[in-house]
Short mmCIF file of C-alpha atoms in Angstrom, two decimals:
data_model
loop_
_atom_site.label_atom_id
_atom_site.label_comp_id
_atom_site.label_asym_id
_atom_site.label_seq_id
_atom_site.Cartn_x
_atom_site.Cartn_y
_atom_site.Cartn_z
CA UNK V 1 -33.41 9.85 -42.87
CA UNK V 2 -33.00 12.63 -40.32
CA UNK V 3 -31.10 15.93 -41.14
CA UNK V 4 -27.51 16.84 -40.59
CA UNK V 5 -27.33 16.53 -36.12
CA UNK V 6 -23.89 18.09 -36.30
CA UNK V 7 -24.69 22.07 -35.29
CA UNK V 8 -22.38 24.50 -37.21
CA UNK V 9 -22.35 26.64 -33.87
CA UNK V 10 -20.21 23.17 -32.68
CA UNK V 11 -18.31 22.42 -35.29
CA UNK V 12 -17.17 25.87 -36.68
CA UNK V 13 -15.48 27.01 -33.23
CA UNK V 14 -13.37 23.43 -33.26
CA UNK V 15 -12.39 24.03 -37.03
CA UNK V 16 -11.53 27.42 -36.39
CA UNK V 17 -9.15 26.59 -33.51
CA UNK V 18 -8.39 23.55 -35.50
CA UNK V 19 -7.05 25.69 -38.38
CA UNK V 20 -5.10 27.91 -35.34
CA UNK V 21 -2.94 25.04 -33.55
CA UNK V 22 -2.23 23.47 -37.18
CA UNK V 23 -0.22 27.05 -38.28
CA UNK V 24 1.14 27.24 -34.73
CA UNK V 25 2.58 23.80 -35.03
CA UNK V 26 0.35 22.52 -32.01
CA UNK V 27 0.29 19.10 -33.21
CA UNK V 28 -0.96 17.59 -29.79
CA UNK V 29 -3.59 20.74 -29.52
CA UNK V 30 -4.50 19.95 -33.09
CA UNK V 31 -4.68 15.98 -32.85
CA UNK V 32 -6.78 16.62 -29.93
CA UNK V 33 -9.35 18.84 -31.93
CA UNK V 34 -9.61 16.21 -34.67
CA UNK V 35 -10.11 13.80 -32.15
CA UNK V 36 -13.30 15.88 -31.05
CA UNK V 37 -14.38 16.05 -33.93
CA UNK V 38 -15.02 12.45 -35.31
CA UNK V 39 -16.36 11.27 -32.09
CA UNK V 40 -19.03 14.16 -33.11
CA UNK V 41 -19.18 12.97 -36.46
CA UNK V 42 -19.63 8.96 -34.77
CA UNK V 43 -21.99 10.43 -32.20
CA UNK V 44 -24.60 11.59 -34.65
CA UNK V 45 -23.97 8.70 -36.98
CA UNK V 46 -24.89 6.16 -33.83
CA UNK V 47 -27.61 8.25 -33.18
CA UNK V 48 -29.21 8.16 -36.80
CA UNK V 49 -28.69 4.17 -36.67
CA UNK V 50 -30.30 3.75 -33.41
CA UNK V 51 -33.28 6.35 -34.50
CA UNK V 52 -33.70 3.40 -37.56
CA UNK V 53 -33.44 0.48 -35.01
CA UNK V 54 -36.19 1.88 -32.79
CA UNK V 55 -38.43 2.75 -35.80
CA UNK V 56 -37.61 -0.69 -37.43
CA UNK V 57 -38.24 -2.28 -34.18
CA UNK V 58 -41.53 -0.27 -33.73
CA UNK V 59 -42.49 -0.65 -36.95
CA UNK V 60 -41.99 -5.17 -36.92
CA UNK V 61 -43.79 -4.96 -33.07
CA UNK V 62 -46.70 -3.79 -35.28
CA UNK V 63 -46.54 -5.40 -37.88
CA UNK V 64 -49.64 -7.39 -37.38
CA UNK V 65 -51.48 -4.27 -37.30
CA UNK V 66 -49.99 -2.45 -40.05
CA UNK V 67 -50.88 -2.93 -44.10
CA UNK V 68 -47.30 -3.58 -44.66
CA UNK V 69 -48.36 -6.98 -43.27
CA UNK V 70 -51.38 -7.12 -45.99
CA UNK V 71 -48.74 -6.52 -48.75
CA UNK V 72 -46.38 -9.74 -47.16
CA UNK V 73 -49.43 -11.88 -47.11
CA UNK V 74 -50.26 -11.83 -50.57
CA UNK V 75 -47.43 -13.63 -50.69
CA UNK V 76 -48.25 -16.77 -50.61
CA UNK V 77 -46.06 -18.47 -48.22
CA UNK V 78 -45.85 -21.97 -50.14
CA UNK V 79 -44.22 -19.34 -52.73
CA UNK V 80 -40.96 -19.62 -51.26
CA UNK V 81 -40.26 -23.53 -51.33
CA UNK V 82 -42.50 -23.82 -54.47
CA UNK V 83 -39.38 -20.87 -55.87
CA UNK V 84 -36.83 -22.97 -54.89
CA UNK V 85 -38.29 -26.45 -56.65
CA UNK V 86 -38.82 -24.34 -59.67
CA UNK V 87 -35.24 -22.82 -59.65
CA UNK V 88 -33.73 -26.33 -59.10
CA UNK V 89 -36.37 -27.85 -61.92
CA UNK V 90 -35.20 -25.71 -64.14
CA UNK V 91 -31.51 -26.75 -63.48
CA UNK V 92 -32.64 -30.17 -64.36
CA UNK V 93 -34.40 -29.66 -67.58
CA UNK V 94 -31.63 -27.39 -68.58
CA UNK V 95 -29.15 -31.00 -67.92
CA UNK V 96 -31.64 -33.02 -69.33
CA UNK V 97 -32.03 -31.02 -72.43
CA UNK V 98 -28.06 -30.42 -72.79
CA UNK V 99 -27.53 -34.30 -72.18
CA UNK V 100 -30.07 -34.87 -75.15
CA UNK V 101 -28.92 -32.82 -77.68
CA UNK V 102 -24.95 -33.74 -76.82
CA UNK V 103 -25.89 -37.61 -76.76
CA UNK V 104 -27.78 -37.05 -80.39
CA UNK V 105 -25.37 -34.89 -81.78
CA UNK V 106 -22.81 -37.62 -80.57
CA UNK V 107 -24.63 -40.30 -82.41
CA UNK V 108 -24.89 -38.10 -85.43
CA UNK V 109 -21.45 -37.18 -86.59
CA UNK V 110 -20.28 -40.49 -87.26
CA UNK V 111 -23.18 -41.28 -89.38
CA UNK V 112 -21.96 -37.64 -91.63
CA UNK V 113 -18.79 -38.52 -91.54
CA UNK V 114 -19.08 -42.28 -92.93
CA UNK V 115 -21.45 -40.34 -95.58
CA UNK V 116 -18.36 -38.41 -96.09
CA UNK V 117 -16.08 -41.10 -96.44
CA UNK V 118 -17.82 -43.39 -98.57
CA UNK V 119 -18.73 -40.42 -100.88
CA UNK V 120 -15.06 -39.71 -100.83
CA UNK V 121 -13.86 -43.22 -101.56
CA UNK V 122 -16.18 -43.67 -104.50
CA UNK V 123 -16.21 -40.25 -106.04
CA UNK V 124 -12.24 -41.41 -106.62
CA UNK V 125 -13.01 -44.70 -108.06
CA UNK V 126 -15.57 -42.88 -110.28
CA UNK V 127 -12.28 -40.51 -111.38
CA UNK V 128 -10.79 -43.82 -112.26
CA UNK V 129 -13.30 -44.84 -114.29
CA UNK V 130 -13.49 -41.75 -116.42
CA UNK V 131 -10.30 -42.04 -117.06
CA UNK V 132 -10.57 -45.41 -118.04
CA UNK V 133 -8.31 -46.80 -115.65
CA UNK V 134 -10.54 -49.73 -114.26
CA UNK V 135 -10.87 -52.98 -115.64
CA UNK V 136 -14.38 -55.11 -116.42
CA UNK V 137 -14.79 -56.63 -112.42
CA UNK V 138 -13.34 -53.13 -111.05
CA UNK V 139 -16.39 -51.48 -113.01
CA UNK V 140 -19.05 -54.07 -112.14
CA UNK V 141 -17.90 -53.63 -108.77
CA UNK V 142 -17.86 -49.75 -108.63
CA UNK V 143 -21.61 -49.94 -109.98
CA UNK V 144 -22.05 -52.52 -107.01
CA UNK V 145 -20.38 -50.39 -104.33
CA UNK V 146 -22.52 -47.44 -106.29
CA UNK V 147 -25.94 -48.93 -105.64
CA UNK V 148 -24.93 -49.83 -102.46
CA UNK V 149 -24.25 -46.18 -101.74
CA UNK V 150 -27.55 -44.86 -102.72
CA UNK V 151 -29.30 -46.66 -100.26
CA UNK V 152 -27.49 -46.35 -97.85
CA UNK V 153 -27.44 -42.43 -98.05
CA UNK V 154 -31.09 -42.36 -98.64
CA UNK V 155 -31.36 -44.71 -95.06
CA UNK V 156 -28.48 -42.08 -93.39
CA UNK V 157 -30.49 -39.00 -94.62
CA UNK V 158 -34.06 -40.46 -92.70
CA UNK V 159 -31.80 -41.71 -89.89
CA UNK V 160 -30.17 -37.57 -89.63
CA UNK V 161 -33.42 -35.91 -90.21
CA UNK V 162 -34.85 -38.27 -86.78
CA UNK V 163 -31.56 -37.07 -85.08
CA UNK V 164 -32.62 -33.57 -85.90
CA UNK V 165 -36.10 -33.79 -84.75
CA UNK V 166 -34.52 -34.82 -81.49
CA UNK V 167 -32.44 -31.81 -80.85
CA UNK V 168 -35.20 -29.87 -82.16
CA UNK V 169 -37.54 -31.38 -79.53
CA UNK V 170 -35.54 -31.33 -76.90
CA UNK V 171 -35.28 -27.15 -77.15
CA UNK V 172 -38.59 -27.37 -75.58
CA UNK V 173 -37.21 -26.73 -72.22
CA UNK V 174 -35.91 -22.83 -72.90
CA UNK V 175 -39.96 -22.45 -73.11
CA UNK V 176 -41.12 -24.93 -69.83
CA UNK V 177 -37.87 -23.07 -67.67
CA UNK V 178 -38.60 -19.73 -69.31
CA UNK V 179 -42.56 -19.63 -67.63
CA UNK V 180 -40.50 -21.07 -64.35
CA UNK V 181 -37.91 -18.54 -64.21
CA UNK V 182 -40.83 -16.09 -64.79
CA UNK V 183 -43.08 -16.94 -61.92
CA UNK V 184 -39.20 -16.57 -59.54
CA UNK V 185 -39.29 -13.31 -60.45
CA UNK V 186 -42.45 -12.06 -60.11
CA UNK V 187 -42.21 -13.77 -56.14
CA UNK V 188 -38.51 -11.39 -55.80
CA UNK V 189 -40.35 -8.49 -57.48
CA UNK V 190 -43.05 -8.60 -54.87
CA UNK V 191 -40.71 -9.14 -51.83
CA UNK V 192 -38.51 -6.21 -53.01
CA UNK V 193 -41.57 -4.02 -53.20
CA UNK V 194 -42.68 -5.58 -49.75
CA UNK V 195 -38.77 -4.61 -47.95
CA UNK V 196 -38.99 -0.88 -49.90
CA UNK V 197 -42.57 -0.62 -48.24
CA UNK V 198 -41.23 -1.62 -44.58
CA UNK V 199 -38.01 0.42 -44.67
CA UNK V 200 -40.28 3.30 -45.71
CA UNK V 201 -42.65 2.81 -42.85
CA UNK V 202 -39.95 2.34 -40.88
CA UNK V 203 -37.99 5.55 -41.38
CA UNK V 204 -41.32 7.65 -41.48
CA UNK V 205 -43.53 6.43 -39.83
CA UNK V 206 -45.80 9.28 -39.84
CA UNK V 207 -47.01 8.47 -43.64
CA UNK V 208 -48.69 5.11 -43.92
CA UNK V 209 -47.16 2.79 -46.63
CA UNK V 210 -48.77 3.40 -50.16
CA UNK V 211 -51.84 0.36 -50.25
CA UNK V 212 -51.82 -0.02 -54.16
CA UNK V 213 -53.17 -3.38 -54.83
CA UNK V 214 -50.50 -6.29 -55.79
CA UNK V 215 -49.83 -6.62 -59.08
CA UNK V 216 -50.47 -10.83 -59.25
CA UNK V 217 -53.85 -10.65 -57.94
CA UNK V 218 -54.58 -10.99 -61.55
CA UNK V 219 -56.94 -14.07 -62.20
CA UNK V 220 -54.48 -17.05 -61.93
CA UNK V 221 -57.05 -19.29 -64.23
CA UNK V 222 -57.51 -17.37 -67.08
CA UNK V 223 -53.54 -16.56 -67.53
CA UNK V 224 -52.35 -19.83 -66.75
CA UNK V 225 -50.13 -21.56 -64.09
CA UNK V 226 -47.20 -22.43 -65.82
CA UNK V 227 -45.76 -25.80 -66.31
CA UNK V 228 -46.33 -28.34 -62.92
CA UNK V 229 -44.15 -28.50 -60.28
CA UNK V 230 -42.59 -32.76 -60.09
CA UNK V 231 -44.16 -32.44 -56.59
CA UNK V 232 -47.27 -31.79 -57.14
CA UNK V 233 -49.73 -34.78 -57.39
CA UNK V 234 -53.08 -32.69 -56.10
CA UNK V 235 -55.01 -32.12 -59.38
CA UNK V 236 -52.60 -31.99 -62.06
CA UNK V 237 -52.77 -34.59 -64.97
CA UNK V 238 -49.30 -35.89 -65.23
CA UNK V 239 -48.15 -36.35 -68.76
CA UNK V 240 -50.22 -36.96 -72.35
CA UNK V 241 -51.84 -40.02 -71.12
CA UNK V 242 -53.72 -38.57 -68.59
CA UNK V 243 -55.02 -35.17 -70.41
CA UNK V 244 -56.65 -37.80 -73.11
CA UNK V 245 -57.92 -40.13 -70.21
CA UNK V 246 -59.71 -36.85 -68.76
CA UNK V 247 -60.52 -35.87 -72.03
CA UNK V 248 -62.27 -39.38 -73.30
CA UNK V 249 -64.18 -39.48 -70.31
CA UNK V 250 -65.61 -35.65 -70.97
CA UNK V 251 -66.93 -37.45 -74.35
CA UNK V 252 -63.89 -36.45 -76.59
CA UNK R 1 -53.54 -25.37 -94.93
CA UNK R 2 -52.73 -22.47 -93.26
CA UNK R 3 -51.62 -22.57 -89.42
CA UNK R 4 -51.47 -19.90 -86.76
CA UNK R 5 -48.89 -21.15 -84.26
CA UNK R 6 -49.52 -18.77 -81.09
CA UNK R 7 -46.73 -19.11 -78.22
CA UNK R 8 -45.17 -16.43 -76.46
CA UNK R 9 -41.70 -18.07 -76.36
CA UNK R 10 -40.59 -17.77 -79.68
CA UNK R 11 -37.89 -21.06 -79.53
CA UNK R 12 -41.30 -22.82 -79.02
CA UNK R 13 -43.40 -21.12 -82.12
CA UNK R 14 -40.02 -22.17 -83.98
CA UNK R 15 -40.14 -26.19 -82.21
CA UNK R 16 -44.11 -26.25 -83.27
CA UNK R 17 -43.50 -24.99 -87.03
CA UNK R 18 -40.62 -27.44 -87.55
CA UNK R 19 -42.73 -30.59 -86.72
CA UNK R 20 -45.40 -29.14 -88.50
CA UNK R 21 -43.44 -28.78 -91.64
CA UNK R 22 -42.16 -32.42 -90.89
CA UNK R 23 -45.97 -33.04 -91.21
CA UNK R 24 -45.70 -31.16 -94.94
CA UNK R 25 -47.36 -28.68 -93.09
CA UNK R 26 -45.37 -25.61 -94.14
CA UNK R 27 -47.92 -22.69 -94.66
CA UNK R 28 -47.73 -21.21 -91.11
CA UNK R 29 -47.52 -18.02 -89.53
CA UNK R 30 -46.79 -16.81 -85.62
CA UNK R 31 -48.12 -14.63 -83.20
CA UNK R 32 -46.71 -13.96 -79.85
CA UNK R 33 -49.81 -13.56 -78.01
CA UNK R 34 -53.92 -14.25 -77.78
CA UNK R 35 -54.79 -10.57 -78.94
CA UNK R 36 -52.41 -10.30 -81.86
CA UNK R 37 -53.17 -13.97 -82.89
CA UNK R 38 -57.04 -12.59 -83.01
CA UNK R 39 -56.22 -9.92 -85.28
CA UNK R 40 -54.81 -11.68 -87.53
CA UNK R 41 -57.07 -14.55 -87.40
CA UNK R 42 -59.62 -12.13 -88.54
CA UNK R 43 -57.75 -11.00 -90.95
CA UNK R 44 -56.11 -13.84 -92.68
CA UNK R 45 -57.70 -17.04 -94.05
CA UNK R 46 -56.23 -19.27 -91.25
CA UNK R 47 -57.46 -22.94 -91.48
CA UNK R 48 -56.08 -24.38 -88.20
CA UNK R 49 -54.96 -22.61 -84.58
CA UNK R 50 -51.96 -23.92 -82.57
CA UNK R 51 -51.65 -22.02 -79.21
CA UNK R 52 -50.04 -21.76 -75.90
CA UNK R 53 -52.11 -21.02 -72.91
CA UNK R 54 -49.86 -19.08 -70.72
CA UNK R 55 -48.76 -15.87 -72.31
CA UNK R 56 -49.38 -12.05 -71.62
CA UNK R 57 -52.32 -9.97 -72.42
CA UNK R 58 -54.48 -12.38 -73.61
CA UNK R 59 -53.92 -15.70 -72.79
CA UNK R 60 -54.63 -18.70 -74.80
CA UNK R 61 -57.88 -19.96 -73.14
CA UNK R 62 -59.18 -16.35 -73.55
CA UNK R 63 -58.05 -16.43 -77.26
CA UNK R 64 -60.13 -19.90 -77.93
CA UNK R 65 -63.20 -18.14 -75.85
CA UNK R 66 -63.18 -15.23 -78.36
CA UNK R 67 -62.60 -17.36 -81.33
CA UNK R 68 -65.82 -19.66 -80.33
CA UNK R 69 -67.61 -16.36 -79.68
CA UNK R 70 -66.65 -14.77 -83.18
CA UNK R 71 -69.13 -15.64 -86.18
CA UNK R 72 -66.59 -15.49 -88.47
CA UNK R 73 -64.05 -17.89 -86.42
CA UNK R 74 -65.95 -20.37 -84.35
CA UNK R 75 -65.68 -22.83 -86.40
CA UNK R 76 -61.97 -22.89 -86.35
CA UNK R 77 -60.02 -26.03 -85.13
CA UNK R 78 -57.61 -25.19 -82.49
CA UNK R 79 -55.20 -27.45 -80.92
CA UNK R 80 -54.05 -26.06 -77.55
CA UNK R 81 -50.29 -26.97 -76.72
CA UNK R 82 -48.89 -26.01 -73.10
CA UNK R 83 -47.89 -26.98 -70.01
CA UNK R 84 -51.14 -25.94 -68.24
CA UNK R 85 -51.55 -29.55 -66.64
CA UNK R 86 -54.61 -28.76 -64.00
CA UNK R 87 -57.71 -30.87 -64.48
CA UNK R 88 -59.65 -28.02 -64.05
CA UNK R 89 -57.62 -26.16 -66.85
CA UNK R 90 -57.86 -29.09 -69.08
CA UNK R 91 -61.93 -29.22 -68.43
CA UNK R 92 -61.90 -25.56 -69.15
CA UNK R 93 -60.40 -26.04 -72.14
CA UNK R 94 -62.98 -28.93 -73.08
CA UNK R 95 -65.62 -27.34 -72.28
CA UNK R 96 -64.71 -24.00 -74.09
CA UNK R 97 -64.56 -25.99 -77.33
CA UNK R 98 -61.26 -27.07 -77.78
CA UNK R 99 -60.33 -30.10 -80.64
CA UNK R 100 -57.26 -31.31 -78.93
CA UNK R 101 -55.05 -30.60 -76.10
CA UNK R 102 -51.42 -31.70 -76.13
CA UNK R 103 -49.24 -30.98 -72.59
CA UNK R 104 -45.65 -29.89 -72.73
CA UNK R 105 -43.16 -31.36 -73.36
CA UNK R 106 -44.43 -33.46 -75.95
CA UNK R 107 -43.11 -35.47 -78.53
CA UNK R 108 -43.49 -35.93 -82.08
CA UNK R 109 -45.33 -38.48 -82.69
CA UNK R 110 -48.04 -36.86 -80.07
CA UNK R 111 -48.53 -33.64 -82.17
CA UNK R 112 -48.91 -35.58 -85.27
CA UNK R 113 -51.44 -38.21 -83.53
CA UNK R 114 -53.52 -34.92 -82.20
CA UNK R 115 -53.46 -33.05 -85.29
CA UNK R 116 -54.33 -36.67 -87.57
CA UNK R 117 -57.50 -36.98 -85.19
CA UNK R 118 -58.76 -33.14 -85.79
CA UNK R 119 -58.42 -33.63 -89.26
CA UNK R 120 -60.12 -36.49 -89.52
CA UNK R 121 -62.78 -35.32 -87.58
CA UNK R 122 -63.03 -32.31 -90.01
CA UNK R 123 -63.24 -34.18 -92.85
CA UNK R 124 -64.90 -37.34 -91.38
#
């Protein structure tokens, strides 16, 4: 940005006489010299704003000369849209996952909680029985209901630890969104560097923008993609099925 | 059995060493990343690698390249597990010596059917 336009040889005098009219009580004198003032002050700020328009103007109208354009087009332009899929794919597998582990943990608490009350209701009988309170059939029943009761916690405990998997499972997506989120930023990372690069050719456009080399030119094979986009079909196996079909017929 | 379970997201090293102690698989360690995973492969008597592709520094296809190309190593079964999806990446893969390839997300059942096949192919 340019210097300080407002010359002291101005703006002294007015303060001076400024300071003058004010201890005369010259209120109309004085209102008048403030008055000069700011449209000074507006003056040079209008002129620094219209110095940045014409270099920002200058500095777009050659753009397609300039290497700020070099650092914009290693952005890939399918980057944008492709951002925007992955932001809203990640708002789906973030649902999906929170629907999966509510609905399980749904299904699971009644299964603890008739645990719980069958446990409860027997573990009271038993009481009885220690205390010798039950008769013959109340005992043979009680060793009944007892047996009954071991099964059917040993089939609850198999049916909770599948439950479990589930929810376990379906925290999968903090990974899948994670490596989505990740490639997002990198794209608003590189546009932010791209806009500091412009504004600084822009307001000096003397000094030619820095031409370090982009950080994500790094070899996109050997560090991996990230997890597939639902749109695209070109190339991508979709799902288990078709990684083992590939696989078989490469002899596997 | 001891297992290397290599994943820079560590809610997914956690996912992969649940189901594999659902498998009675319970010996494993965790490494966030290809390089570190290499040390300690070559330091530790690891008997199966489960990695991610994607990560930092060295990524997961690099890691299985340097484990083929170390004496010591090569003979290491690795199961890769990621959402790499690419034909090309999954040929890569294949053809840099990789004994199974699961794509995320997966389920259960899938690991288990992957990791059942390596084994018998070890032992078979």
């Amino acid at each position: 940005m340019e210097k300080s336009n407002l010359k002291q040889k101005d703006v002294i005098p007015r303060a001076q006489a400024l300071l003058k009219e004010l201890e005369a009580g010259n209120d109309k004198a004085a209102s008048e010299l403030i008055d000069e003032l700011s449209v000074m002050k507006e003056r040079e700020l209008f002129q620094g704003i219209g110095k940045l328009t014409r270099n920002l103007h200058d500095t777009v109208s050659d753009f397609f000369d300039d290497t700020v354009l070099s650092k914009f087009s290693n952005i890939d332009q399918q980057e944008f849209p492709d951002a925007l899929e992955r932001l809203n794919y990640v708002i789906q597998m973030t649902e999906e996952s929170a629907n999966t582990t509510l609905t399980v943990v749904e299904e699971t608490i009644p299964l603890s909680e008739n645990i719980e009350n069958r446990g409860n209701e027997l573990r009271r009988r038993w009481g009885d029985l220690r205390s010798r309170k039950l008769t013959l059939n109340e005992f043979k029943q009680l060793s009944n209901d007892i047996e009954d009761y071991l099964d059917y916690s040993i089939d609850m405990s198999v049916q909770l630890s599948s439950k479990l998997n589930e929810v376990l499972l379906a925290q999968g997506f903090q990974d899948l969104t994670g490596q989505m989120i990740k490639r997002v930023i990198t794209l608003v990372e590189n546009v932010e560097d791209s806009l500091v690069e412009l504004i600084a050719a822009a307001s000096d456009r003397q000094s030619p923008p820095d031409q370090t080399t982009q950080q994500s030119g790094s070899d996109p094979n050997t560090k991996g993609e990230g997890p597939a986009l639902p749109s695209t079909k070109e190339g991508v196996a979709k799902g288990q099925d078709e990684v083992d079909d590939l696989l078989a017929s490469l002899g596997f | 059995m001891k297992i290397l379970v290599v994943d820079d997201f560590s809610t997914m090293r956690r996912i992969v060493k649940n189901l594999l102690k659902e498998l009675g698989l319970s010996n494993t360690e965790e490494a966030e990343d290809g390089a570190s995973a290499l040390t300690m492969l070559k330091g530790g008597e690891f008997d199966f690698l489960v990695t991610d592709w994607n990560m930092p520094g060295m990524s997961g296809i690099e890691l299985l390249k340097a484990v083929r190309a170390d004496d010591s190593l090569s003979h290491l079964p690795v199961l890769m597990v990621t959402a790499e999806s690419k034909r090309e990446q999954i040929v890569e893969a294949a053809q840099a010596g990789v004994n199974g390839y699961v794509v995320k997300p997966f389920t259960a059942i899938t690991l288990k059917e992957k990791i059942d096949k390596i084994f018998e192919r070890m032992t078979g």
